PDB file of C-alpha atoms in Angstrom:
ATOM      1  CA  LEU A   1      29.575 -18.356  51.636  1.00  0.00           C
ATOM      2  CA  LEU A   2      32.558 -19.687  53.578  1.00  0.00           C
ATOM      3  CA  SER A   3      35.847 -17.759  53.560  1.00  0.00           C
ATOM      4  CA  GLY A   4      34.914 -16.245  50.200  1.00  0.00           C
ATOM      5  CA  TYR A   5      33.917 -19.571  48.608  1.00  0.00           C
ATOM      6  CA  HIS A   6      30.364 -20.171  47.426  1.00  0.00           C
ATOM      7  CA  PHE A   7      29.323 -23.685  48.458  1.00  0.00           C
ATOM      8  CA  ARG A   8      25.996 -24.915  47.161  1.00  0.00           C
ATOM      9  CA  PHE A   9      23.593 -27.169  48.999  1.00  0.00           C
ATOM     10  CA  ILE A  10      23.449 -30.635  47.425  1.00  0.00           C
ATOM     11  CA  GLN A  11      21.120 -32.586  49.719  1.00  0.00           C
ATOM     12  CA  SER A  12      20.479 -33.949  53.187  1.00  0.00           C
ATOM     13  CA  LEU A  13      22.167 -37.289  53.841  1.00  0.00           C
ATOM     14  CA  ILE A  14      19.335 -39.688  54.654  1.00  0.00           C
ATOM     15  CA  PRO A  15      19.964 -43.402  55.296  1.00  0.00           C
ATOM     16  CA  GLU A  16      17.823 -46.145  53.789  1.00  0.00           C
ATOM     17  CA  THR A  17      14.918 -46.819  56.147  1.00  0.00           C
ATOM     18  CA  ASP A  18      12.371 -49.491  56.947  1.00  0.00           C
ATOM     19  CA  ALA A  19       8.616 -49.009  56.605  1.00  0.00           C
ATOM     20  CA  LEU A  20       8.499 -47.183  59.965  1.00  0.00           C
ATOM     21  CA  GLY A  21      11.205 -44.696  58.996  1.00  0.00           C
ATOM     22  CA  HIS A  22      13.965 -46.239  61.125  1.00  0.00           C
ATOM     23  CA  ALA A  23      17.409 -46.369  59.569  1.00  0.00           C
ATOM     24  CA  LEU A  24      18.426 -49.811  58.367  1.00  0.00           C
ATOM     25  CA  LYS A  25      21.622 -50.884  60.149  1.00  0.00           C
ATOM     26  CA  PHE A  26      24.397 -53.007  58.738  1.00  0.00           C
ATOM     27  CA  TYR A  27      27.378 -54.829  60.243  1.00  0.00           C
ATOM     28  CA  PRO A  28      29.553 -55.665  57.205  1.00  0.00           C
ATOM     29  CA  GLN A  29      32.610 -56.410  59.370  1.00  0.00           C
ATOM     30  CA  THR A  30      31.120 -59.831  60.163  1.00  0.00           C
ATOM     31  CA  GLU A  31      31.679 -60.818  56.502  1.00  0.00           C
ATOM     32  CA  TYR A  32      35.439 -60.131  56.557  1.00  0.00           C
ATOM     33  CA  LYS A  33      37.636 -63.204  56.155  1.00  0.00           C
ATOM     34  CA  GLY A  34      40.950 -61.612  57.166  1.00  0.00           C
ATOM     35  CA  HIS A  35      42.780 -61.755  60.462  1.00  0.00           C
ATOM     36  CA  LYS A  36      43.167 -58.060  61.262  1.00  0.00           C
ATOM     37  CA  ALA A  37      41.771 -56.147  64.232  1.00  0.00           C
ATOM     38  CA  LEU A  38      38.906 -53.669  63.880  1.00  0.00           C
ATOM     39  CA  HIS A  39      40.000 -50.028  63.823  1.00  0.00           C
ATOM     40  CA  ARG A  40      38.353 -47.597  66.242  1.00  0.00           C
ATOM     41  CA  PHE A  41      35.451 -46.819  63.874  1.00  0.00           C
ATOM     42  CA  GLY A  42      34.988 -50.375  62.619  1.00  0.00           C
ATOM     43  CA  LEU A  43      32.446 -51.740  65.051  1.00  0.00           C
ATOM     44  CA  GLY A  44      29.400 -50.080  63.535  1.00  0.00           C
ATOM     45  CA  PRO A  45      26.498 -50.069  63.123  1.00  0.00           C
ATOM     46  CA  PHE A  46      26.542 -48.571  59.652  1.00  0.00           C
ATOM     47  CA  CYS A  47      23.855 -47.318  57.301  1.00  0.00           C
ATOM     48  CA  ARG A  48      23.512 -46.996  53.550  1.00  0.00           C
ATOM     49  CA  PHE A  49      22.765 -43.763  51.763  1.00  0.00           C
ATOM     50  CA  TYR A  50      23.271 -42.244  48.330  1.00  0.00           C
ATOM     51  CA  ILE A  51      23.631 -38.799  46.857  1.00  0.00           C
ATOM     52  CA  THR A  52      22.605 -37.439  43.494  1.00  0.00           C
ATOM     53  CA  PRO A  53      25.479 -38.541  41.227  1.00  0.00           C
ATOM     54  CA  LEU A  54      27.876 -35.678  40.462  1.00  0.00           C
ATOM     55  CA  ASP A  55      31.083 -36.735  38.710  1.00  0.00           C
ATOM     56  CA  VAL A  56      32.987 -33.571  39.605  1.00  0.00           C
ATOM     57  CA  SER A  57      35.953 -32.624  41.777  1.00  0.00           C
ATOM     58  CA  GLY A  58      35.770 -30.189  44.646  1.00  0.00           C
ATOM     59  CA  VAL A  59      35.480 -29.524  48.352  1.00  0.00           C
ATOM     60  CA  TYR A  60      32.516 -30.631  50.424  1.00  0.00           C
ATOM     61  CA  LEU A  61      31.168 -29.703  53.823  1.00  0.00           C
ATOM     62  CA  LEU A  62      29.061 -31.843  56.150  1.00  0.00           C
ATOM     63  CA  VAL A  63      26.935 -29.500  58.231  1.00  0.00           C
ATOM     64  CA  SER A  64      24.439 -29.978  61.047  1.00  0.00           C
ATOM     65  CA  ASP A  65      22.556 -27.222  62.834  1.00  0.00           C
ATOM     66  CA  ASP A  66      24.719 -24.585  61.096  1.00  0.00           C
ATOM     67  CA  GLU A  67      27.934 -26.204  62.410  1.00  0.00           C
ATOM     68  CA  ILE A  68      30.539 -27.548  59.989  1.00  0.00           C
ATOM     69  CA  LEU A  69      31.328 -31.044  61.250  1.00  0.00           C
ATOM     70  CA  TYR A  70      33.609 -32.188  58.446  1.00  0.00           C
ATOM     71  CA  ILE A  71      35.498 -30.686  55.507  1.00  0.00           C
ATOM     72  CA  GLY A  72      36.683 -32.952  52.707  1.00  0.00           C
ATOM     73  CA  GLU A  73      37.993 -32.902  49.161  1.00  0.00           C
ATOM     74  CA  THR A  74      37.517 -35.298  46.314  1.00  0.00           C
ATOM     75  CA  CYS A  75      38.394 -35.879  42.675  1.00  0.00           C
ATOM     76  CA  ASN A  76      34.906 -37.346  42.178  1.00  0.00           C
ATOM     77  CA  LEU A  77      32.012 -36.580  44.521  1.00  0.00           C
ATOM     78  CA  ASN A  78      29.943 -39.481  43.190  1.00  0.00           C
ATOM     79  CA  HIS A  79      32.691 -42.016  43.971  1.00  0.00           C
ATOM     80  CA  ARG A  80      33.335 -40.561  47.432  1.00  0.00           C
ATOM     81  CA  PHE A  81      29.706 -41.058  48.466  1.00  0.00           C
ATOM     82  CA  ASN A  82      28.193 -43.741  46.210  1.00  0.00           C
ATOM     83  CA  ASN A  83      30.827 -46.332  45.279  1.00  0.00           C
ATOM     84  CA  ARG A  84      29.399 -49.766  46.121  1.00  0.00           C
ATOM     85  CA  LEU A  85      32.226 -51.758  44.522  1.00  0.00           C
ATOM     86  CA  TYR A  86      35.206 -50.321  46.400  1.00  0.00           C
ATOM     87  CA  GLY A  87      33.366 -48.705  49.297  1.00  0.00           C
ATOM     88  CA  SER A  88      32.440 -45.123  50.067  1.00  0.00           C
ATOM     89  CA  TYR A  89      30.827 -43.027  52.755  1.00  0.00           C
ATOM     90  CA  GLY A  90      27.416 -44.383  51.768  1.00  0.00           C
ATOM     91  CA  PHE A  91      28.393 -48.038  51.452  1.00  0.00           C
ATOM     92  CA  ILE A  92      30.802 -49.632  53.936  1.00  0.00           C
ATOM     93  CA  THR A  93      32.666 -52.711  52.751  1.00  0.00           C
ATOM     94  CA  PRO A  94      33.706 -55.433  55.225  1.00  0.00           C
ATOM     95  CA  ALA A  95      37.448 -54.733  54.819  1.00  0.00           C
ATOM     96  CA  ALA A  96      36.905 -51.011  55.500  1.00  0.00           C
ATOM     97  CA  CYS A  97      36.194 -51.822  59.159  1.00  0.00           C
ATOM     98  CA  TYR A  98      39.619 -53.299  59.894  1.00  0.00           C
ATOM     99  CA  GLN A  99      43.137 -51.966  60.431  1.00  0.00           C
ATOM    100  CA  GLY A 100      44.396 -50.698  57.086  1.00  0.00           C
ATOM    101  CA  GLY A 101      40.816 -50.195  55.855  1.00  0.00           C
ATOM    102  CA  GLN A 102      38.965 -46.981  55.144  1.00  0.00           C
ATOM    103  CA  SER A 103      38.419 -45.671  58.672  1.00  0.00           C
ATOM    104  CA  THR A 104      37.220 -42.286  57.369  1.00  0.00           C
ATOM    105  CA  ASN A 105      34.446 -44.006  55.402  1.00  0.00           C
ATOM    106  CA  CYS A 106      33.330 -45.735  58.607  1.00  0.00           C
ATOM    107  CA  LYS A 107      33.592 -42.550  60.684  1.00  0.00           C
ATOM    108  CA  ILE A 108      31.510 -40.464  58.251  1.00  0.00           C
ATOM    109  CA  ASN A 109      28.937 -43.232  57.752  1.00  0.00           C
ATOM    110  CA  MET A 110      28.467 -43.546  61.517  1.00  0.00           C
ATOM    111  CA  LEU A 111      28.108 -39.750  61.751  1.00  0.00           C
ATOM    112  CA  VAL A 112      25.354 -39.798  59.115  1.00  0.00           C
ATOM    113  CA  LEU A 113      23.528 -42.529  61.059  1.00  0.00           C
ATOM    114  CA  GLN A 114      23.918 -40.806  64.433  1.00  0.00           C
ATOM    115  CA  GLN A 115      22.732 -37.447  63.134  1.00  0.00           C
ATOM    116  CA  PHE A 116      19.727 -39.051  61.423  1.00  0.00           C
ATOM    117  CA  GLU A 117      18.759 -40.849  64.635  1.00  0.00           C
ATOM    118  CA  MET A 118      19.006 -37.541  66.541  1.00  0.00           C
ATOM    119  CA  LYS A 119      16.628 -36.063  63.932  1.00  0.00           C
ATOM    120  CA  GLN A 120      19.372 -33.709  62.695  1.00  0.00           C
ATOM    121  CA  PRO A 121      20.386 -35.100  59.295  1.00  0.00           C
ATOM    122  CA  LEU A 122      23.685 -33.946  57.873  1.00  0.00           C
ATOM    123  CA  MET A 123      23.538 -31.472  55.025  1.00  0.00           C
ATOM    124  CA  LEU A 124      25.995 -31.819  52.155  1.00  0.00           C
ATOM    125  CA  TYR A 125      27.394 -28.634  50.609  1.00  0.00           C
ATOM    126  CA  PHE A 126      29.789 -28.604  47.672  1.00  0.00           C
ATOM    127  CA  LEU A 127      32.209 -26.287  45.900  1.00  0.00           C
ATOM    128  CA  GLN A 128      33.169 -27.548  42.446  1.00  0.00           C
ATOM    129  CA  THR A 129      36.840 -26.781  41.828  1.00  0.00           C
ATOM    130  CA  LYS A 130      40.011 -28.313  40.474  1.00  0.00           C
ATOM    131  CA  GLU A 131      41.870 -26.632  43.376  1.00  0.00           C
ATOM    132  CA  HIS A 132      40.199 -28.988  45.872  1.00  0.00           C
ATOM    133  CA  LYS A 133      43.345 -30.053  47.737  1.00  0.00           C
ATOM    134  CA  HIS A 134      44.543 -26.468  48.244  1.00  0.00           C
ATOM    135  CA  ILE A 135      41.126 -25.147  49.298  1.00  0.00           C
ATOM    136  CA  GLU A 136      40.534 -28.051  51.695  1.00  0.00           C
ATOM    137  CA  ARG A 137      43.896 -27.381  53.400  1.00  0.00           C
ATOM    138  CA  GLU A 138      43.083 -23.675  53.626  1.00  0.00           C
ATOM    139  CA  LEU A 139      39.670 -24.302  55.199  1.00  0.00           C
ATOM    140  CA  LEU A 140      40.997 -26.912  57.635  1.00  0.00           C
ATOM    141  CA  HIS A 141      43.570 -24.369  58.778  1.00  0.00           C
ATOM    142  CA  LEU A 142      40.814 -21.798  59.403  1.00  0.00           C
ATOM    143  CA  TYR A 143      38.103 -24.008  60.913  1.00  0.00           C
ATOM    144  CA  ASN A 144      38.297 -26.468  63.790  1.00  0.00           C
ATOM    145  CA  THR A 145      35.914 -29.204  62.675  1.00  0.00           C
ATOM    146  CA  PRO A 146      35.152 -31.999  65.150  1.00  0.00           C
ATOM    147  CA  PHE A 147      35.306 -34.916  62.697  1.00  0.00           C
ATOM    148  CA  ASN A 148      38.424 -34.121  60.691  1.00  0.00           C
ATOM    149  CA  SER A 149      41.463 -36.026  61.931  1.00  0.00           C
ATOM    150  CA  LYS A 150      43.996 -33.909  63.725  1.00  0.00           C
ATOM    151  CA  VAL A 151      47.429 -34.995  62.498  1.00  0.00           C
TER     152      VAL A 151
END
């Protein structure tokens, strides 16, 4: 329960690993053919992870050790986390690493990797709602989360 909203636990965000349980690391920015500079989250390394597909809109929380690290909203939770074609939190495309690319995808992916390596995997919680934009704004006003951009 967060500010009267009932978020449900979806899963822990666990990167793909090798046989020893170490997260596989990727550097997709090396495949980019453009001439732009990397943005501040574009250097990597990055991981790959997937969530149980849920094609629903709502607000999600990324939580570690009972601390909300990030609050987000989406029209489609599956696309936000699992989209391999256009990029997502779980799959970083080469162009996402550069100026004008999806810096939030890179930032969240790196957070998942860092938390996993510290043996504190991120937990994904979700509130299914069509009022996702309004509720996200409300929660961001109430909670100071370390990984949401301060504009």
